Amino acid sequence: MDTKGHRQHTGRRRNEAARQAILDAALDLLADADGAPVSVETIARAAGVGKQTLYRWWPSKGAVLLEALTDRAAQEVPAPDTGTLRGDLRALAVATFEAAQYPPTAPALRTLVREAARDPHLAELMRKFTESRRAAVHEILERGRQRGELPADRDPELLVDQFYGLFWYRFLLGHAPLDADTAIRFADSLLG
Amino acid sequence: MDTKGHRQHTGRRRNEAARQAILDAALDLLADADGAPVSVETIARAAGVGKQTLYRWWPSKGAVLLEALTDRAAQEVPAPDTGTLRGDLRALAVATFEAAQYPPTAPALRTLVREAARDPHLAELMRKFTESRRAAVHEILERGRQRGELPADRDPELLVDQFYGLFWYRFLLGHAPLDADTAIRFADSLLG
DNA sequence: TGTTGCCGAGACCGATAGTCTCGTCAAGGG
DNA sequence: CCCTTGACGAGACTATCGGTCTCGGCAACA
């Protein structure tokens, strides 16, 4: 016990290899499942690790899955600045749709959202995870508004929701493509 | 055994009161849960019925839940025909958003979608369930196109997905309102 | 060398979907 | 009028899962 409120670390240290193995196994299984549930048992077994090692470092299964996605697969979304509102929105839509088309990100993200539907803890983590993406759209719209490219009566919040509403709808249902051509037509559709 | 391939019904008949009790209980619990899972045990107990009676007549829990919603709560969506594309789309958006705001439909639908995320059988039933709603939007757009109110380069499929994409996104996340004013602004936003 | 704390392994708990069995009860045929 | 059929409520049972707990072992540091 020291005066700074934390004490010296004693005993065995955290095994970094186990952490890596867990995240690797989680992402593999997540990507392979493509929507189907992934159990903790399966992750631990695939990582050659005890379940307790998992729960010692993560608060829930969802936290492990989300970290596996963010650490290994979820590339940063660019914040395009092409000089025009239409250009920015097109670029962001293309990048967003593109990232959601290929493994391991796409199937892992699909599984994660499905899990979040039943796991309030994961749902909250996902909400935070997606918040930065929403903020990126907001910034694009705000820059456009300042340039006079966005009519004052357009509600930015509604536009952001339209953007991600369509994205998630098509991503989760998978009934229609999310290719670059669609992205550009979609961005243009949003701006009218 | 008769020559027509079906045989005489013998034995005790299906208890219609039990069927009603199951659907009533399911809708009540579905609405009360508002997203939280509803177990088969709970439904059967609330209906005063054995679990086997449930599984004798429905293939899965999801099927019971969906039938409870469609039989008891899901009012038919109007197919508005106001004479203009904008009027029709506004009316449908207002009606759709309205239906998703109040119990028991709203919380029951939320629970159902969450369950569908983990139950492929239910997901397929839900897909069929929502198909007629999508068709209604398609019809509105097609009438508008024939009247020359919709530019030929607008993709109707994309517009339908934009319509339900935003709806589900806001409905499931619940972070922004789905009131009549929003519905009208949204319809106008879609048409540009 | 002893204390601390992580390790893998797996038993354990509680909840759940779905199956199976039991004794009972209703409907119709012979 | 009874006997066969099949639905009924009840609940035991299986299998799966998230999460907790305990065990013997081991690594790091004092």
Tab-separated table of C-alpha atoms (C1' of nucleotides) in Angstrom:
chain	number	residue	atom	x	y	z
A	1	MET	CA	0.000	0.000	0.000
A	2	ASP	CA	1.536	3.294	-0.972
A	3	THR	CA	0.392	6.852	-0.530
A	4	LYS	CA	-0.620	7.296	-4.170
A	5	GLY	CA	-3.576	4.944	-3.756
A	6	HIS	CA	-2.112	2.114	-5.823
A	7	ARG	CA	0.182	-0.583	-4.687
A	8	GLN	CA	3.146	-2.411	-6.092
A	9	HIS	CA	2.392	-5.212	-8.470
A	10	THR	CA	3.468	-8.575	-7.153
A	11	GLY	CA	2.990	-12.092	-8.414
A	12	ARG	CA	2.863	-13.419	-11.923
A	13	ARG	CA	2.250	-10.909	-14.740
A	14	ARG	CA	-0.422	-10.999	-17.387
A	15	ASN	CA	0.377	-13.344	-20.228
A	16	GLU	CA	0.376	-11.202	-23.347
A	17	ALA	CA	0.463	-14.252	-25.615
A	18	ALA	CA	-2.805	-15.433	-24.099
A	19	ARG	CA	-4.393	-12.039	-24.767
A	20	GLN	CA	-3.295	-12.165	-28.390
A	21	ALA	CA	-4.472	-15.748	-28.760
A	22	ILE	CA	-7.891	-14.848	-27.372
A	23	LEU	CA	-8.368	-11.887	-29.684
A	24	ASP	CA	-7.117	-13.872	-32.682
A	25	ALA	CA	-9.418	-16.776	-31.915
A	26	ALA	CA	-12.352	-14.446	-31.288
A	27	LEU	CA	-11.948	-12.646	-34.589
A	28	ASP	CA	-11.513	-15.902	-36.492
A	29	LEU	CA	-14.647	-17.380	-34.994
A	30	LEU	CA	-16.550	-14.118	-35.367
A	31	ALA	CA	-15.677	-13.898	-39.032
A	32	ASP	CA	-16.374	-17.552	-39.652
A	33	ALA	CA	-19.744	-17.424	-37.931
A	34	ASP	CA	-21.079	-14.569	-40.088
A	35	GLY	CA	-24.036	-13.866	-37.862
A	36	ALA	CA	-24.256	-17.101	-35.927
A	37	PRO	CA	-23.535	-16.925	-32.206
A	38	VAL	CA	-20.010	-17.457	-30.911
A	39	SER	CA	-19.717	-19.035	-27.476
A	40	VAL	CA	-17.180	-18.247	-24.789
A	41	GLU	CA	-16.305	-21.910	-24.494
A	42	THR	CA	-15.423	-22.025	-28.162
A	43	ILE	CA	-13.230	-18.947	-27.975
A	44	ALA	CA	-11.357	-20.203	-24.908
A	45	ARG	CA	-10.849	-23.643	-26.397
A	46	ALA	CA	-9.648	-22.219	-29.728
A	47	ALA	CA	-7.231	-19.930	-27.885
A	48	GLY	CA	-5.994	-22.765	-25.635
A	49	VAL	CA	-7.021	-20.780	-22.613
A	50	GLY	CA	-9.216	-21.193	-19.549
A	51	LYS	CA	-12.496	-19.342	-19.412
A	52	GLN	CA	-11.403	-17.556	-16.262
A	53	THR	CA	-8.491	-15.960	-18.114
A	54	LEU	CA	-11.056	-14.449	-20.422
A	55	TYR	CA	-13.230	-13.136	-17.623
A	56	ARG	CA	-10.228	-11.887	-15.670
A	57	TRP	CA	-9.494	-9.311	-18.343
A	58	TRP	CA	-12.822	-8.651	-20.020
A	59	PRO	CA	-16.145	-8.005	-18.331
A	60	SER	CA	-18.264	-10.000	-20.771
A	61	LYS	CA	-18.208	-12.004	-23.956
A	62	GLY	CA	-19.367	-8.967	-25.888
A	63	ALA	CA	-16.397	-6.920	-24.711
A	64	VAL	CA	-14.005	-9.566	-26.031
A	65	LEU	CA	-15.758	-9.739	-29.372
A	66	LEU	CA	-15.834	-5.980	-29.795
A	67	GLU	CA	-12.156	-5.636	-28.892
A	68	ALA	CA	-11.315	-8.399	-31.340
A	69	LEU	CA	-13.087	-6.462	-34.065
A	70	THR	CA	-11.692	-3.048	-33.221
A	71	ASP	CA	-8.121	-4.259	-32.650
A	72	ARG	CA	-7.860	-6.520	-35.624
A	73	ALA	CA	-10.305	-5.613	-38.316
A	74	ALA	CA	-12.018	-2.262	-37.972
A	75	GLN	CA	-9.850	0.104	-39.899
A	76	GLU	CA	-10.301	3.746	-39.073
A	77	VAL	CA	-12.922	5.412	-41.154
A	78	PRO	CA	-11.435	8.297	-43.122
A	79	ALA	CA	-12.849	11.761	-42.553
A	80	PRO	CA	-12.852	12.905	-46.162
A	81	ASP	CA	-12.390	16.581	-46.977
A	82	THR	CA	-12.717	16.928	-50.721
A	83	GLY	CA	-13.864	20.522	-50.621
A	84	THR	CA	-17.502	19.848	-51.460
A	85	LEU	CA	-20.324	18.374	-49.447
A	86	ARG	CA	-21.227	15.985	-52.221
A	87	GLY	CA	-17.653	14.837	-52.617
A	88	ASP	CA	-17.220	14.253	-48.892
A	89	LEU	CA	-20.450	12.343	-48.523
A	90	ARG	CA	-19.748	10.234	-51.578
A	91	ALA	CA	-16.271	9.396	-50.282
A	92	LEU	CA	-17.513	8.463	-46.839
A	93	ALA	CA	-20.305	6.323	-48.238
A	94	VAL	CA	-17.920	4.518	-50.574
A	95	ALA	CA	-15.443	3.886	-47.745
A	96	THR	CA	-18.139	2.781	-45.311
A	97	PHE	CA	-19.800	0.415	-47.764
A	98	GLU	CA	-16.440	-0.911	-48.904
A	99	ALA	CA	-15.353	-1.756	-45.359
A	100	ALA	CA	-18.571	-3.679	-44.818
A	101	GLN	CA	-18.149	-5.929	-47.819
A	102	TYR	CA	-15.140	-8.072	-47.057
A	103	PRO	CA	-13.997	-10.451	-44.350
A	104	PRO	CA	-13.093	-10.451	-41.632
A	105	THR	CA	-14.709	-7.130	-40.813
A	106	ALA	CA	-18.039	-7.736	-42.512
A	107	PRO	CA	-19.026	-11.092	-40.981
A	108	ALA	CA	-17.546	-10.132	-37.616
A	109	LEU	CA	-19.577	-6.945	-37.524
A	110	ARG	CA	-22.712	-8.823	-38.493
A	111	THR	CA	-22.216	-11.302	-35.672
A	112	LEU	CA	-21.485	-8.516	-33.243
A	113	VAL	CA	-24.692	-6.636	-33.997
A	114	ARG	CA	-26.705	-9.825	-33.658
A	115	GLU	CA	-25.125	-10.497	-30.276
A	116	ALA	CA	-25.789	-6.925	-29.228
A	117	ALA	CA	-29.511	-7.487	-29.788
A	118	ARG	CA	-29.507	-9.768	-26.742
A	119	ASP	CA	-26.682	-8.298	-24.714
A	120	PRO	CA	-27.382	-4.807	-23.334
A	121	HIS	CA	-23.760	-4.433	-22.249
A	122	LEU	CA	-22.515	-5.089	-25.755
A	123	ALA	CA	-25.244	-2.861	-27.181
A	124	GLU	CA	-23.932	0.024	-25.126
A	125	LEU	CA	-20.354	-0.642	-26.260
A	126	MET	CA	-21.530	-0.754	-29.856
A	127	ARG	CA	-23.334	2.525	-29.426
A	128	LYS	CA	-20.091	4.166	-28.345
A	129	PHE	CA	-18.250	2.397	-31.138
A	130	THR	CA	-20.573	3.793	-33.792
A	131	GLU	CA	-20.747	7.248	-32.299
A	132	SER	CA	-17.480	8.405	-33.880
A	133	ARG	CA	-18.776	7.358	-37.282
A	134	ARG	CA	-21.925	9.378	-36.763
A	135	ALA	CA	-19.788	12.321	-35.703
A	136	ALA	CA	-17.847	12.080	-38.962
A	137	VAL	CA	-21.057	12.481	-40.973
A	138	HIS	CA	-22.102	15.373	-38.772
A	139	GLU	CA	-18.807	17.132	-39.451
A	140	ILE	CA	-19.167	16.694	-43.177
A	141	LEU	CA	-22.668	18.125	-43.079
A	142	GLU	CA	-21.621	21.045	-40.883
A	143	ARG	CA	-18.794	21.987	-43.223
A	144	GLY	CA	-21.213	21.821	-46.122
A	145	ARG	CA	-23.718	23.961	-44.286
A	146	GLN	CA	-21.090	26.617	-43.618
A	147	ARG	CA	-20.225	26.600	-47.325
A	148	GLY	CA	-23.885	27.086	-48.108
A	149	GLU	CA	-24.183	23.702	-49.789
A	150	LEU	CA	-26.863	22.457	-47.409
A	151	PRO	CA	-30.233	24.247	-47.200
A	152	ALA	CA	-30.906	25.538	-43.711
A	153	ASP	CA	-34.126	23.570	-43.462
A	154	ARG	CA	-32.406	20.199	-43.819
A	155	ASP	CA	-32.126	18.495	-40.441
A	156	PRO	CA	-28.549	17.193	-40.035
A	157	GLU	CA	-29.599	14.644	-37.426
A	158	LEU	CA	-32.159	13.220	-39.825
A	159	LEU	CA	-29.562	13.023	-42.569
A	160	VAL	CA	-27.104	11.197	-40.332
A	161	ASP	CA	-29.807	8.710	-39.404
A	162	GLN	CA	-30.719	8.299	-43.066
A	163	PHE	CA	-27.087	7.591	-43.838
A	164	TYR	CA	-26.581	4.895	-41.218
A	165	GLY	CA	-30.172	3.708	-41.396
A	166	LEU	CA	-29.780	2.615	-44.975
A	167	PHE	CA	-26.313	1.288	-44.345
A	168	TRP	CA	-27.278	-0.993	-41.466
A	169	TYR	CA	-30.519	-2.028	-43.117
A	170	ARG	CA	-28.774	-3.309	-46.214
A	171	PHE	CA	-25.777	-4.615	-44.303
A	172	LEU	CA	-27.830	-6.713	-41.913
A	173	LEU	CA	-30.457	-7.916	-44.378
A	174	GLY	CA	-28.001	-8.436	-47.194
A	175	HIS	CA	-30.729	-8.279	-49.828
A	176	ALA	CA	-29.112	-5.509	-51.892
A	177	PRO	CA	-25.567	-4.557	-52.763
A	178	LEU	CA	-23.326	-2.137	-50.896
A	179	ASP	CA	-20.946	-1.412	-53.737
A	180	ALA	CA	-19.255	1.825	-54.720
A	181	ASP	CA	-21.805	2.669	-57.384
A	182	THR	CA	-24.621	2.296	-54.876
A	183	ALA	CA	-22.690	4.443	-52.413
A	184	ILE	CA	-22.413	7.321	-54.873
A	185	ARG	CA	-26.042	7.116	-55.923
A	186	PHE	CA	-27.011	6.994	-52.264
A	187	ALA	CA	-24.970	10.064	-51.337
A	188	ASP	CA	-26.516	11.953	-54.236
A	189	SER	CA	-29.962	10.773	-53.196
A	190	LEU	CA	-29.413	12.156	-49.703
A	191	LEU	CA	-28.421	15.577	-51.007
A	192	GLY	CA	-31.238	15.757	-53.547
B	1	MET	CA	-57.134	-44.155	-44.456
B	2	ASP	CA	-59.090	-42.866	-47.423
B	3	THR	CA	-58.274	-42.553	-51.071
B	4	LYS	CA	-57.840	-38.786	-50.916
B	5	GLY	CA	-54.646	-39.077	-48.902
B	6	HIS	CA	-56.066	-37.716	-45.674
B	7	ARG	CA	-57.920	-39.574	-43.007
B	8	GLN	CA	-60.799	-38.921	-40.695
B	9	HIS	CA	-60.037	-36.896	-37.650
B	10	THR	CA	-60.512	-38.874	-34.478
B	11	GLY	CA	-59.726	-38.138	-30.886
B	12	ARG	CA	-59.962	-34.928	-28.940
B	13	ARG	CA	-60.073	-31.676	-30.937
B	14	ARG	CA	-57.818	-28.706	-30.610
B	15	ASN	CA	-58.740	-26.466	-27.726
B	16	GLU	CA	-59.420	-23.052	-29.241
B	17	ALA	CA	-59.474	-21.407	-25.821
B	18	ALA	CA	-55.907	-22.565	-25.243
B	19	ARG	CA	-54.853	-21.084	-28.566
B	20	GLN	CA	-56.411	-17.746	-27.654
B	21	ALA	CA	-54.861	-17.820	-24.182
B	22	ILE	CA	-51.416	-18.499	-25.640
B	23	LEU	CA	-51.611	-15.654	-28.131
B	24	ASP	CA	-53.018	-13.286	-25.506
B	25	ALA	CA	-50.293	-14.180	-23.030
B	26	ALA	CA	-47.603	-13.938	-25.674
B	27	LEU	CA	-48.662	-10.466	-26.752
B	28	ASP	CA	-48.947	-9.269	-23.180
B	29	LEU	CA	-45.480	-10.507	-22.304
B	30	LEU	CA	-44.041	-9.295	-25.592
B	31	ALA	CA	-45.394	-5.812	-24.991
B	32	ASP	CA	-44.355	-5.774	-21.365
B	33	ALA	CA	-40.819	-6.912	-22.158
B	34	ASP	CA	-40.091	-4.087	-24.610
B	35	GLY	CA	-37.008	-5.692	-26.033
B	36	ALA	CA	-36.140	-8.124	-23.260
B	37	PRO	CA	-36.402	-11.812	-24.098
B	38	VAL	CA	-39.640	-13.695	-23.503
B	39	SER	CA	-39.305	-17.361	-22.591
B	40	VAL	CA	-41.562	-20.198	-23.653
B	41	GLU	CA	-41.964	-21.261	-20.034
B	42	THR	CA	-43.288	-17.838	-19.145
B	43	ILE	CA	-45.777	-17.811	-22.001
B	44	ALA	CA	-47.059	-21.289	-21.192
B	45	ARG	CA	-47.364	-20.523	-17.494
B	46	ALA	CA	-49.159	-17.226	-18.143
B	47	ALA	CA	-51.552	-18.970	-20.519
B	48	GLY	CA	-52.145	-21.833	-18.087
B	49	VAL	CA	-50.964	-24.293	-20.681
B	50	GLY	CA	-48.331	-26.989	-21.040
B	51	LYS	CA	-45.303	-26.312	-23.181
B	52	GLN	CA	-46.136	-29.238	-25.395
B	53	THR	CA	-49.441	-27.621	-26.364
B	54	LEU	CA	-47.415	-24.713	-27.650
B	55	TYR	CA	-45.018	-26.879	-29.639
B	56	ARG	CA	-47.848	-29.031	-30.953
B	57	TRP	CA	-49.241	-26.091	-32.922
B	58	TRP	CA	-46.299	-23.800	-33.544
B	59	PRO	CA	-42.871	-24.827	-34.836
B	60	SER	CA	-40.894	-22.486	-32.591
B	61	LYS	CA	-41.161	-19.761	-30.023
B	62	GLY	CA	-40.630	-17.143	-32.708
B	63	ALA	CA	-43.634	-18.369	-34.667
B	64	VAL	CA	-45.853	-17.935	-31.611
B	65	LEU	CA	-44.552	-14.442	-30.961
B	66	LEU	CA	-45.001	-13.337	-34.549
B	67	GLU	CA	-48.535	-14.726	-34.722
B	68	ALA	CA	-49.348	-12.966	-31.466
B	69	LEU	CA	-48.217	-9.696	-32.987
B	70	THR	CA	-49.895	-10.114	-36.357
B	71	ASP	CA	-53.170	-11.430	-34.960
B	72	ARG	CA	-53.561	-8.994	-32.127
B	73	ALA	CA	-51.626	-5.822	-32.689
B	74	ALA	CA	-50.326	-5.275	-36.194
B	75	GLN	CA	-53.021	-3.265	-37.864
B	76	GLU	CA	-52.978	-3.296	-41.616
B	77	VAL	CA	-50.848	-0.560	-43.082
B	78	PRO	CA	-52.952	1.728	-45.247
B	79	ALA	CA	-51.979	2.045	-48.894
B	80	PRO	CA	-52.548	5.787	-49.248
B	81	ASP	CA	-53.617	7.198	-52.597
B	82	THR	CA	-53.770	10.944	-52.207
B	83	GLY	CA	-53.117	11.685	-55.856
B	84	THR	CA	-49.554	12.871	-55.421
B	85	LEU	CA	-46.340	11.031	-54.732
B	86	ARG	CA	-45.427	13.414	-51.953
B	87	GLY	CA	-48.836	13.076	-50.330
B	88	ASP	CA	-48.756	9.287	-50.470
B	89	LEU	CA	-45.255	9.021	-49.064
B	90	ARG	CA	-46.013	11.498	-46.312
B	91	ALA	CA	-49.165	9.605	-45.365
B	92	LEU	CA	-47.411	6.242	-45.302
B	93	ALA	CA	-44.543	7.598	-43.240
B	94	VAL	CA	-46.912	9.204	-40.752
B	95	ALA	CA	-48.929	5.982	-40.442
B	96	THR	CA	-45.849	3.781	-40.153
B	97	PHE	CA	-44.182	5.947	-37.538
B	98	GLU	CA	-47.440	6.326	-35.649
B	99	ALA	CA	-47.975	2.568	-35.442
B	100	ALA	CA	-44.491	2.154	-34.027
B	101	GLN	CA	-44.975	4.570	-31.179
B	102	TYR	CA	-47.596	2.988	-28.962
B	103	PRO	CA	-48.113	-0.271	-27.089
B	104	PRO	CA	-48.663	-3.052	-27.567
B	105	THR	CA	-47.380	-2.978	-31.135
B	106	ALA	CA	-44.229	-0.948	-30.509
B	107	PRO	CA	-42.654	-2.916	-27.645
B	108	ALA	CA	-43.810	-6.222	-29.116
B	109	LEU	CA	-42.197	-5.427	-32.439
B	110	ARG	CA	-38.989	-4.377	-30.713
B	111	THR	CA	-38.814	-7.651	-28.802
B	112	LEU	CA	-39.584	-9.610	-31.929
B	113	VAL	CA	-36.765	-8.060	-33.929
B	114	ARG	CA	-34.327	-8.700	-31.109
B	115	GLU	CA	-35.381	-12.331	-30.965
B	116	ALA	CA	-35.081	-12.563	-34.736
B	117	ALA	CA	-31.428	-11.562	-34.466
B	118	ARG	CA	-30.735	-14.939	-32.844
B	119	ASP	CA	-33.441	-17.075	-34.395
B	120	PRO	CA	-33.039	-17.659	-38.141
B	121	HIS	CA	-36.493	-19.209	-38.360
B	122	LEU	CA	-38.083	-16.098	-36.892
B	123	ALA	CA	-35.878	-13.890	-39.055
B	124	GLU	CA	-37.286	-15.564	-42.154
B	125	LEU	CA	-40.858	-15.118	-40.907
B	126	MET	CA	-40.149	-11.462	-40.197
B	127	ARG	CA	-38.766	-11.007	-43.676
B	128	LYS	CA	-42.034	-12.234	-45.144
B	129	PHE	CA	-43.965	-10.117	-42.673
B	130	THR	CA	-42.215	-6.913	-43.740
B	131	GLU	CA	-42.357	-7.689	-47.430
B	132	SER	CA	-45.897	-6.406	-47.859
B	133	ARG	CA	-44.891	-3.096	-46.292
B	134	ARG	CA	-42.034	-2.774	-48.722
B	135	ALA	CA	-44.418	-3.557	-51.563
B	136	ALA	CA	-46.681	-0.703	-50.439
B	137	VAL	CA	-43.812	1.787	-50.794
B	138	HIS	CA	-42.936	0.343	-54.169
B	139	GLU	CA	-46.501	0.854	-55.363
B	140	ILE	CA	-46.515	4.456	-54.230
B	141	LEU	CA	-43.257	5.118	-56.033
B	142	GLU	CA	-44.445	3.374	-59.189
B	143	ARG	CA	-47.643	5.446	-59.317
B	144	GLY	CA	-45.545	8.568	-58.828
B	145	ARG	CA	-43.171	7.530	-61.577
B	146	GLN	CA	-46.054	7.017	-63.985
B	147	ARG	CA	-47.334	10.503	-63.130
B	148	GLY	CA	-43.878	11.868	-63.867
B	149	GLU	CA	-43.300	12.896	-60.256
B	150	LEU	CA	-40.232	10.724	-59.858
B	151	PRO	CA	-37.156	11.313	-62.014
B	152	ALA	CA	-36.258	8.260	-64.044
B	153	ASP	CA	-32.784	8.097	-62.567
B	154	ARG	CA	-34.054	7.584	-59.011
B	155	ASP	CA	-33.711	3.928	-58.001
B	156	PRO	CA	-36.997	2.795	-56.399
B	157	GLU	CA	-35.303	-0.075	-54.557
B	158	LEU	CA	-32.863	2.357	-52.984
B	159	LEU	CA	-35.707	4.633	-51.931
B	160	VAL	CA	-37.616	1.769	-50.341
B	161	ASP	CA	-34.507	0.774	-48.404
B	162	GLN	CA	-33.964	4.391	-47.371
B	163	PHE	CA	-37.531	4.495	-46.106
B	164	TYR	CA	-37.347	1.381	-43.964
B	165	GLY	CA	-33.681	1.837	-43.177
B	166	LEU	CA	-34.336	5.059	-41.344
B	167	PHE	CA	-37.490	3.699	-39.779
B	168	TRP	CA	-35.883	0.614	-38.260
B	169	TYR	CA	-32.745	2.481	-37.290
B	170	ARG	CA	-34.652	5.021	-35.228
B	171	PHE	CA	-37.198	2.506	-34.001
B	172	LEU	CA	-34.605	0.081	-32.661
B	173	LEU	CA	-32.152	2.622	-31.306
B	174	GLY	CA	-34.828	4.920	-29.940
B	175	HIS	CA	-32.475	7.904	-29.863
B	176	ALA	CA	-34.667	10.189	-31.962
B	177	PRO	CA	-38.397	10.708	-32.318
B	178	LEU	CA	-40.710	9.026	-34.823
B	179	ASP	CA	-43.498	11.587	-34.683
B	180	ALA	CA	-45.714	12.922	-37.437
B	181	ASP	CA	-43.626	16.027	-38.003
B	182	THR	CA	-40.509	13.915	-38.457
B	183	ALA	CA	-42.423	11.629	-40.824
B	184	ILE	CA	-43.365	14.528	-43.096
B	185	ARG	CA	-39.897	16.027	-43.095
B	186	PHE	CA	-38.504	12.584	-43.821
B	187	ALA	CA	-40.819	11.959	-46.764
B	188	ASP	CA	-39.901	15.353	-48.194
B	189	SER	CA	-36.227	14.615	-47.640
B	190	LEU	CA	-36.552	11.399	-49.643
B	191	LEU	CA	-38.167	13.156	-52.599
B	192	GLY	CA	-35.685	16.042	-52.585
C	1	DT	C1'	12.219	-19.164	-0.195
C	2	DG	C1'	7.712	-17.457	0.613
C	3	DT	C1'	3.889	-14.519	-0.936
C	4	DT	C1'	1.231	-12.909	-4.544
C	5	DG	C1'	-1.463	-13.315	-8.381
C	6	DC	C1'	-1.992	-15.288	-13.198
C	7	DC	C1'	-2.391	-19.707	-15.590
C	8	DG	C1'	-5.297	-23.834	-17.756
C	9	DA	C1'	-8.783	-26.898	-16.621
C	10	DG	C1'	-13.027	-27.952	-15.551
C	11	DA	C1'	-16.881	-28.383	-12.111
C	12	DC	C1'	-20.695	-25.808	-11.121
C	13	DC	C1'	-24.990	-22.604	-11.353
C	14	DG	C1'	-29.019	-20.671	-13.424
C	15	DA	C1'	-31.550	-19.825	-17.479
C	16	DT	C1'	-33.230	-21.286	-21.821
C	17	DA	C1'	-35.267	-23.864	-26.193
C	18	DG	C1'	-37.058	-27.812	-27.281
C	19	DT	C1'	-38.317	-33.077	-26.487
C	20	DC	C1'	-40.407	-36.763	-24.045
C	21	DT	C1'	-43.464	-39.069	-20.954
C	22	DC	C1'	-47.328	-39.451	-17.810
C	23	DG	C1'	-51.937	-39.810	-16.447
C	24	DT	C1'	-56.165	-37.498	-17.898
C	25	DC	C1'	-59.889	-36.074	-20.722
C	26	DA	C1'	-62.893	-35.285	-24.809
C	27	DA	C1'	-64.770	-36.782	-29.355
C	28	DG	C1'	-66.296	-39.956	-32.324
C	29	DG	C1'	-66.797	-44.944	-34.324
C	30	DG	C1'	-68.199	-49.511	-33.831
D	1	DC	C1'	-71.772	-47.699	-24.284
D	2	DC	C1'	-67.144	-48.522	-24.381
D	3	DC	C1'	-62.803	-48.263	-26.935
D	4	DT	C1'	-59.523	-45.930	-29.783
D	5	DT	C1'	-57.518	-41.652	-30.897
D	6	DG	C1'	-55.238	-37.673	-29.964
D	7	DA	C1'	-55.115	-33.202	-27.369
D	8	DC	C1'	-54.536	-31.630	-22.667
D	9	DG	C1'	-51.639	-29.760	-18.277
D	10	DA	C1'	-47.667	-30.855	-15.839
D	11	DG	C1'	-43.219	-31.302	-15.483
D	12	DA	C1'	-38.905	-34.196	-15.964
D	13	DC	C1'	-35.220	-34.280	-19.087
D	14	DT	C1'	-31.401	-32.944	-22.520
D	15	DA	C1'	-28.370	-29.792	-24.410
D	16	DT	C1'	-26.372	-25.255	-24.687
D	17	DC	C1'	-24.774	-21.064	-22.951
D	18	DG	C1'	-22.922	-17.009	-20.019
D	19	DG	C1'	-20.749	-16.456	-16.091
D	20	DT	C1'	-18.619	-17.911	-11.339
D	21	DC	C1'	-15.794	-20.665	-8.434
D	22	DT	C1'	-12.101	-23.693	-7.145
D	23	DC	C1'	-8.031	-26.360	-7.888
D	24	DG	C1'	-3.108	-27.395	-8.423
D	25	DG	C1'	0.625	-25.291	-10.806
D	26	DC	C1'	3.719	-21.735	-12.031
D	27	DA	C1'	6.116	-17.209	-12.609
D	28	DA	C1'	7.768	-12.874	-10.606
D	29	DC	C1'	9.362	-10.345	-7.080
D	30	DA	C1'	10.751	-9.325	-2.184
